[in-house]
XYZ file of C-alpha atoms in Angstrom:
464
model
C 170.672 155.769 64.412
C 172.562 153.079 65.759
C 170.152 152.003 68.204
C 167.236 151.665 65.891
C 169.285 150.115 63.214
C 169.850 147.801 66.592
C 166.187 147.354 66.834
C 165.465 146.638 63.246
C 168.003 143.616 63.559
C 164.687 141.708 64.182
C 162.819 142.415 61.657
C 165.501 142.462 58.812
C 166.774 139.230 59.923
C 163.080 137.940 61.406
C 163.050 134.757 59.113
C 166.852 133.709 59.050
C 167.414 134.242 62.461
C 164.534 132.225 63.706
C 165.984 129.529 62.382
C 165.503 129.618 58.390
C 167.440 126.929 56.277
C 165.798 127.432 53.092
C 169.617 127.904 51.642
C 169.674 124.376 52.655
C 167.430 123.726 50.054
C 168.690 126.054 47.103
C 172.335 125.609 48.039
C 173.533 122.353 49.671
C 170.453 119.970 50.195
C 168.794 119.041 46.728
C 169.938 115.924 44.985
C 168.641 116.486 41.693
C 167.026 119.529 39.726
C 163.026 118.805 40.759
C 160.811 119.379 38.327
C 158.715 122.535 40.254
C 159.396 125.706 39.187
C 161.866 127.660 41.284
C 163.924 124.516 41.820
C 167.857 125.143 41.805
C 170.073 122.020 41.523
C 172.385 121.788 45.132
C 175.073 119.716 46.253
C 174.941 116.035 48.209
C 171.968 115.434 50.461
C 173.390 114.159 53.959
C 174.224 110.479 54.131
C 171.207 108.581 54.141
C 172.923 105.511 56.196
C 173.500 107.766 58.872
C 170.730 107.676 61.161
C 168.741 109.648 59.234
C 164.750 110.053 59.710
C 163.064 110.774 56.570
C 159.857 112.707 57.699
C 156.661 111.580 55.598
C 155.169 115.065 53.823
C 151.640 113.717 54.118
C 151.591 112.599 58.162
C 152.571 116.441 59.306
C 149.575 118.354 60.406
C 148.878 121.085 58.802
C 147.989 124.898 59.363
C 147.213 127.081 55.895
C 149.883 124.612 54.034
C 148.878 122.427 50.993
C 150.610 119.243 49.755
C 150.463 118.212 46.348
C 152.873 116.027 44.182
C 155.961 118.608 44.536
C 155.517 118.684 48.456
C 154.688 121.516 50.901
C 153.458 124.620 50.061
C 150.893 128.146 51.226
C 147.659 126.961 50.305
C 146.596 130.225 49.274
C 149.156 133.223 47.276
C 146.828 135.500 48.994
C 147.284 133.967 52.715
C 148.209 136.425 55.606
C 150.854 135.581 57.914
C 149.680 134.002 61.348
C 149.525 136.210 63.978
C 147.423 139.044 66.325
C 149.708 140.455 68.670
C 152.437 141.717 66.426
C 149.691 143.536 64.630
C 151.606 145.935 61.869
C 154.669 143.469 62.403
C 153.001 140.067 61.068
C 154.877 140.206 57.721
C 157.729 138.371 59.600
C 155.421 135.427 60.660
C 154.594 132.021 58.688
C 151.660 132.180 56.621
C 151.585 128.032 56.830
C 153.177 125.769 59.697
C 153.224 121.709 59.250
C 154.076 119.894 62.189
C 155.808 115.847 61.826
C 155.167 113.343 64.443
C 157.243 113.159 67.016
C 159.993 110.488 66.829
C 160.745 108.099 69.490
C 164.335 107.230 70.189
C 165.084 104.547 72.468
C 167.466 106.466 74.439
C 168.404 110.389 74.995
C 170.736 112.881 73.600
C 170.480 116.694 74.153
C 170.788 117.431 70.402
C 169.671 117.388 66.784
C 170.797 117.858 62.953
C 168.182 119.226 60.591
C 168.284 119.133 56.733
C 164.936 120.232 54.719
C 164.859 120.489 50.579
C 162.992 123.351 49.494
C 162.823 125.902 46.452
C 161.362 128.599 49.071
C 164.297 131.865 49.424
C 166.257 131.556 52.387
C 163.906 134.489 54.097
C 160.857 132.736 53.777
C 161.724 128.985 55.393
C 161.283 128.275 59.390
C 162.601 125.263 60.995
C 162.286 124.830 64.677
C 162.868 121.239 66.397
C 161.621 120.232 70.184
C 162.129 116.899 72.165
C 160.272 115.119 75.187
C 161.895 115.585 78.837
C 162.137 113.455 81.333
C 158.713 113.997 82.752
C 157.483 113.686 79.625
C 156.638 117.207 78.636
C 157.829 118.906 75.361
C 160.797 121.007 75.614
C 160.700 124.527 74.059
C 160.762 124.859 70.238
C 164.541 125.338 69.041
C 164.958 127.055 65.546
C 167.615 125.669 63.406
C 170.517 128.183 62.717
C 171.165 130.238 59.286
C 173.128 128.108 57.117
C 177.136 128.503 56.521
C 177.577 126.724 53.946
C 176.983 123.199 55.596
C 175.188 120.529 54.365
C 172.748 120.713 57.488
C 171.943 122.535 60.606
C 172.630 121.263 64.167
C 170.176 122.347 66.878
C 171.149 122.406 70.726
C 167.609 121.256 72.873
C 167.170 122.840 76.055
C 167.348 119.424 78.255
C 168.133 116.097 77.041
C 165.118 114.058 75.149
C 164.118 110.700 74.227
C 161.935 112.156 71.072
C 162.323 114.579 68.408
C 159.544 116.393 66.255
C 160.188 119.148 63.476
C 157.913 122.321 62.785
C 158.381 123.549 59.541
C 156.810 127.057 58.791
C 156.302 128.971 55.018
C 156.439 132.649 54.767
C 153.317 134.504 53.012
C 156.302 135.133 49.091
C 156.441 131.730 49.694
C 153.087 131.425 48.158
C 153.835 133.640 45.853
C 156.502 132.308 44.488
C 155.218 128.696 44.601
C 157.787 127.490 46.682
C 157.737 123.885 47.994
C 159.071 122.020 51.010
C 160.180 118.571 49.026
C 162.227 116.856 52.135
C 162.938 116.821 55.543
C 165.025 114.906 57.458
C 166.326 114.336 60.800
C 169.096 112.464 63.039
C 169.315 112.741 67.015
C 173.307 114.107 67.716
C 175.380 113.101 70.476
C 176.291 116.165 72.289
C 174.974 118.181 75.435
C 171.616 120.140 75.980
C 171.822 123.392 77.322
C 171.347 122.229 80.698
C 171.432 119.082 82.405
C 167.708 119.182 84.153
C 165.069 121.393 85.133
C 164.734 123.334 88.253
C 161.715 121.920 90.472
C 159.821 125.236 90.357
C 158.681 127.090 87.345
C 160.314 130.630 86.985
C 158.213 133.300 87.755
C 157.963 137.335 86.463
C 155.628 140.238 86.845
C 154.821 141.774 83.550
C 152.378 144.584 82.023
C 149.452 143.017 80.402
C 147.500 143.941 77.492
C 144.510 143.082 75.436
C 144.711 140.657 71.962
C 140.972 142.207 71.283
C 141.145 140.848 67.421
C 138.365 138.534 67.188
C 138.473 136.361 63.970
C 141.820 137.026 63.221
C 144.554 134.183 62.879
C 147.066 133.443 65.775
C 150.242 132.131 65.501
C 149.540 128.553 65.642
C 146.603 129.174 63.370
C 143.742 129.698 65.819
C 140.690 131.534 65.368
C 140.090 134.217 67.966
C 136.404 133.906 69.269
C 134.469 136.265 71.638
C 135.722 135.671 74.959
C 138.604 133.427 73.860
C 141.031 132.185 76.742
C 144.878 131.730 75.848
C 147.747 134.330 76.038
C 150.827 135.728 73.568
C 154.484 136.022 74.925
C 157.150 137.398 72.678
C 158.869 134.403 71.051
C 157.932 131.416 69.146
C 159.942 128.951 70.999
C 156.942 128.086 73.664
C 154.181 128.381 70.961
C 151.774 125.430 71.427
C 149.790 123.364 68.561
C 146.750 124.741 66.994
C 144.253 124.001 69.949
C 147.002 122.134 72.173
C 147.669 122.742 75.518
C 151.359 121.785 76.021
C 152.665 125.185 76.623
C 150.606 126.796 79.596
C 150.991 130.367 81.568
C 149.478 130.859 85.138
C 148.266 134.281 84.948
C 147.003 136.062 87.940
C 145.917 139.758 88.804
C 144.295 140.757 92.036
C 141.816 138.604 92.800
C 141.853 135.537 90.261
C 144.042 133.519 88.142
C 144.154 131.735 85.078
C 145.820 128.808 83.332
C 145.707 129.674 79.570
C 147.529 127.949 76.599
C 150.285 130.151 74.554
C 148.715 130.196 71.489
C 150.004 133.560 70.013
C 153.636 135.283 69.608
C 153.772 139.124 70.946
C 152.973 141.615 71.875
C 155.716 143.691 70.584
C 158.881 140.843 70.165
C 159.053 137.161 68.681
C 162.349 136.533 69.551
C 162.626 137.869 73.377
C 162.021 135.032 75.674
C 162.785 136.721 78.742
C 161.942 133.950 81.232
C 164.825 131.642 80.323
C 168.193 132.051 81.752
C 169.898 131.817 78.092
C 167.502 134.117 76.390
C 167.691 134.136 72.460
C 168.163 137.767 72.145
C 168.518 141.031 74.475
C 170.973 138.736 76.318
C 172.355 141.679 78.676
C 168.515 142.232 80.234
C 167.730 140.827 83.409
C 166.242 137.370 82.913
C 162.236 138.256 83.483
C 162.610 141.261 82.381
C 160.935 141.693 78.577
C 162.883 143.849 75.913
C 159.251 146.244 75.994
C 159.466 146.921 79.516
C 163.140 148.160 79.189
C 162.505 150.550 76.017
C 159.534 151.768 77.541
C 160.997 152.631 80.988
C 164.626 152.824 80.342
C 164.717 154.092 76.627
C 166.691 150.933 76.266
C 167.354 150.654 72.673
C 166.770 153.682 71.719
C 163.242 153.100 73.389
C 162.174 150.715 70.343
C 161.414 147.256 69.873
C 163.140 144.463 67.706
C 161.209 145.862 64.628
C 162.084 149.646 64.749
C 158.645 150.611 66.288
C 158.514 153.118 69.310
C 157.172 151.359 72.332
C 154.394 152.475 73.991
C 153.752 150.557 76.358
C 155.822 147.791 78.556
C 153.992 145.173 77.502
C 155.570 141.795 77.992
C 151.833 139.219 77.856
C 148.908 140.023 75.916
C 145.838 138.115 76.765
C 142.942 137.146 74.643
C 139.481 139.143 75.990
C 138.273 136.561 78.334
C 141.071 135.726 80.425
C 141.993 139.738 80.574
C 138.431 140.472 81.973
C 139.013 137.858 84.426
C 142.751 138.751 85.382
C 142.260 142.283 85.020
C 138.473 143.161 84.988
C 138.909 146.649 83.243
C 139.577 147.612 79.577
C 143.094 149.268 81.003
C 146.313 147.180 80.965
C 147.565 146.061 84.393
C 150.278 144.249 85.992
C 149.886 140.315 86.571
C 152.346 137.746 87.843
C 152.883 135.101 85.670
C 154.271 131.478 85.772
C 155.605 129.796 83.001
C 154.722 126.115 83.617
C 156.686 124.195 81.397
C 159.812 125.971 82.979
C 159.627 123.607 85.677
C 159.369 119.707 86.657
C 155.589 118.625 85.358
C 155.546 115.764 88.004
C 151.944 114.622 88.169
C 150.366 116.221 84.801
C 146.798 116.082 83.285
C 144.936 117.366 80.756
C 141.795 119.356 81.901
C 138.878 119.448 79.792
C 135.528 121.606 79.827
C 132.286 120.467 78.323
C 131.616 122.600 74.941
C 135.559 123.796 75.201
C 134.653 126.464 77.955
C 136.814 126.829 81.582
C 137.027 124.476 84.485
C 136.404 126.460 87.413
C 139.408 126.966 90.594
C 137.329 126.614 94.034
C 139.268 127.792 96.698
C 138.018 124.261 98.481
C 136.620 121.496 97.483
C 133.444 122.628 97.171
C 131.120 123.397 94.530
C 129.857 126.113 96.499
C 133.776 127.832 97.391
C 134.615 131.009 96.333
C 135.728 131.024 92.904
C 139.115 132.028 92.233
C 139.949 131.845 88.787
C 139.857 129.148 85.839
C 141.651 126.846 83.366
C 141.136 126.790 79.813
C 140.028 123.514 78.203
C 142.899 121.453 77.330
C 145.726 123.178 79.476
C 148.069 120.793 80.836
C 148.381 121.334 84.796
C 150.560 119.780 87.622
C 148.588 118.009 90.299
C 150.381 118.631 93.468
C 147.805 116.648 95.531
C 144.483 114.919 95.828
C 141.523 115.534 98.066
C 137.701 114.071 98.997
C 135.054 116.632 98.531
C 131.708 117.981 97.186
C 130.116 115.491 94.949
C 130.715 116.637 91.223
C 129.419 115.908 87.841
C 131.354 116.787 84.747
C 133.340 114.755 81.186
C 134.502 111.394 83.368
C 131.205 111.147 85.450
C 130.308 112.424 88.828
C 132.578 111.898 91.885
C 134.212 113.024 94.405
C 137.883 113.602 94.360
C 139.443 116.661 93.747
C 142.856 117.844 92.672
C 144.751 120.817 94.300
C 146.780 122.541 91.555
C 148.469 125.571 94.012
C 147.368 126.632 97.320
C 144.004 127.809 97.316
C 143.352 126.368 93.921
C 140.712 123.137 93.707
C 139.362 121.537 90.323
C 137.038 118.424 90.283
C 138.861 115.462 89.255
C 136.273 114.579 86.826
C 137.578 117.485 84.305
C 140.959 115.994 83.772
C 141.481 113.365 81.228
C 143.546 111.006 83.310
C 143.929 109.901 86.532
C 146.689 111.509 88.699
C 148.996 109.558 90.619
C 149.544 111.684 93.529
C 149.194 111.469 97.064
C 146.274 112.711 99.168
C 146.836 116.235 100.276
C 148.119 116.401 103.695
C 150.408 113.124 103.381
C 154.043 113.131 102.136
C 154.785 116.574 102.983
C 151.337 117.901 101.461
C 149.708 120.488 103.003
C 146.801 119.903 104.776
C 143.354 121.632 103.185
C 142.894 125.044 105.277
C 139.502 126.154 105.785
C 139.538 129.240 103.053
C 142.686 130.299 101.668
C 143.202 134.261 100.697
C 143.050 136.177 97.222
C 145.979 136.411 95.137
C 147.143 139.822 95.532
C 148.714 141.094 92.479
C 148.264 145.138 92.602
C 147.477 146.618 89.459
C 149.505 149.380 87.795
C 148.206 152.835 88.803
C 147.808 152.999 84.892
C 148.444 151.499 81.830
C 148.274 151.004 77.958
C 144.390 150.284 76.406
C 143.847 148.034 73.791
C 140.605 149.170 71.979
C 138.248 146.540 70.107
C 140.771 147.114 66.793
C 143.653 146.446 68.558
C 145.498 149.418 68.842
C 147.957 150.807 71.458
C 147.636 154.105 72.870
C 150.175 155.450 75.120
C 150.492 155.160 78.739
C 148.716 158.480 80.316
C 150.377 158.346 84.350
């Protein structure tokens, strides 16, 4: 019993521990009683000649959320939280996200303080702050800690940044109780990120993958699955791109192919075990690359249950949407892929690519039109050019020419599907490698056998 109660520390705790300070709102942050119903009257709001940002309620975009003249709410009471991969454990997701714009700094500081004004109970409020790096990609959502009794939150950033942006996310009793979001505000900190700078190499793991399979359902970000959709889950919010964006990307490969797919959903069976970071939020004595799933399953770790209670049956630690897993995996069975997690590294040369009707850009294992194919990017990933190189003659978004950009050995995509213009050398100078005449496959051997995901959705046990 002590091991599950262990495992349901996730679910009891899902909204305060990812970073909830609705108590913020009900006990320390509201100046005076607001007029909405549900309001409670709170102590001083933080010193507003302090560096404060006051975020404006009507520039956040927003996902299922409403704002009317008592701020941000669930535009529907009967709205389902966001979410496919946790499946019968979506009652601890957001039902509504809004997203500020980012703020610009002037200078950088590896920290941030947090204070929102709300009426919503402290279980149903998410607050999660991010910065820009050096290189100019997004850090990793942070959430803001549970309140103490302060008058706001302070939230450590994974590297120092030179902007700031807040997520703010609404539970589905928010909407029920017609809870508002009334203010936000926030102030860059002095203090230290959690590490100085990022290693030069994303991290790398090899984890079971299974099968989203939900088509029309919601994800986490608040996209709708289509047939054949491309993007991928991992279990925690904290690398969860935009609705549609392509900030947070996974290079996903099995045997034969790989893919470059946005994170776009939180699962399969976790949202608060990201296992590729060296300082991961929770299961902290697991090997780093090691997901929480993998260790029940094989080890009984945990009593052989996840952070919600629920027996694992499988070690899931990636599910993919249908069309990348039919080109990873090709089969309807679960399989073992090696993933990279891209924004774990330095993004030295990046670009968005982009695919006529929101399809894939196609890898060529040269640059040729005519070179074996071996795998694809989703439209609007953001990829690392390592180097540039004259080829085949191509037509596509910017035009038709001939310059192509080498992403990973073996791995070609026309320049004319990415929205800017890399600044890199040409492959084969500066330390590049020179183009060989045909590299090999990938070889990522599948598991011998594995979990299946049927057209609902639903897990069935491993059969070895």
């Amino acid at each position: 019993m002590v091991e599950r109660a262990r495992g349901m520390e996730e679910v009891v705790h899902a909204w305060r521990r990812w970073g909830a300070v609705a108590l913020l709102g009900t006990l320390v942050l509201a100046t005076t009683p607001s007029p909405h119903r549900g309001a409670a009257v709170a102590a001083t709001w933080p010193d507003r000649d302090a560096g404060w940002f006051t975020e404006d309620l009507a520039a956040a975009e927003r996902v299922g959320a409403l704002l009317d003249e008592n701020g941000l709410g669930v535009e529907n009471a009967e709205r389902a939280p966001m979410g496919a991969s946790l499946r019968d454990a979506r009652a601890a997701a957001p039902a509504a996200l809004a997203t500020f714009p980012a703020r610009a700094l002037g200078y950088r500081t590896g920290a941030a303080e947090i204070a929102v004004e709300s009426t919503a109970s402290g279980h149903d409020l998410l607050v999660e702050v991010r910065g820009r790096r050096a290189d100019g990609h997004w850090t990793e959502w942070r959430g803001a800690p549970s309140p103490t009794g302060g008058r706001s939150r302070r939230v450590v950033l994974p590297v120092p940044v030179d902007q700031l942006q807040v997520r703010i996310g609404l539970g589905p009793s928010a909407a029920r109780e017609d809870a508002r979001v009334s203010a936000v505000r926030l102030r860059p900190r002095v203090g230290a990120a959690e590490r100085r700078a990022l290693p030069a190499e994303p991290f790398s793991a090899r984890l079971y993958a299974t099968r989203i399979g939900r088509e029309g359902e919601v994800t986490a970000n608040g996209h709708e699955i289509r047939v054949a959709d491309r993007f991928a889950a991992l279990p925690s919010r904290r690398p969860l791109a935009a609705r549609d964006g392509g900030e947070y990307v996974v290079r996903v490969c099995g045997e034969q192919r790989c893919a470059y797919v946005p994170v776009w959903d939180v699962g399969p069976w976790n949202v608060k075990d990201d296992h590729w970071n060296a300082r991961r939020e929770m299961w902290t004595d697991l090997p780093r690359g090691k997901p929480q799933a993998q260790a029940a399953y094989e080890e009984s770790y945990n009593g052989g249950v996840d952070g919600f209670a629920r027996d694992v049956l499988d070690p899931a630690g990636i599910d993919l949407a249908d069309g990348t897993f039919q080109e990873v995996l090709g089969a309807e069975r679960g399989g073992w892929v090696d993933v990279d997690y891209l924004w774990t590294g330095r993004i030295s040369h990046p670009v968005h690519l982009s695919a006529e009707n929101g399809g894939t850009v196609e890898l060529r294992s040269q640059p040729r039109s005519g070179a074996r194919q071996v795998g694809s990017a989703a439209s609007g990933v953001v990829v690392d050019v390592a180097c540039r190189v004259h080829g085949d003659e191509v037509s596509g978004p910017r035009g038709t020419e001939d310059e192509w950009y080498r992403l990973a050995a073996g791995e070609y995509v026309p320049a004319v599907f990415a929205e800017e213009d890399a600044d890199v050398e040409v492959c084969g100078t500066a330390g590049e490698t020179t183009v060989p005449d045909e590299a090999p496959p990938h070889h990522a051997p599948l598991a011998p056998a594995g979990s299946v995901a049927d057209d609902e959705g639903a897990r069935r046990p491993i059969v070895q």
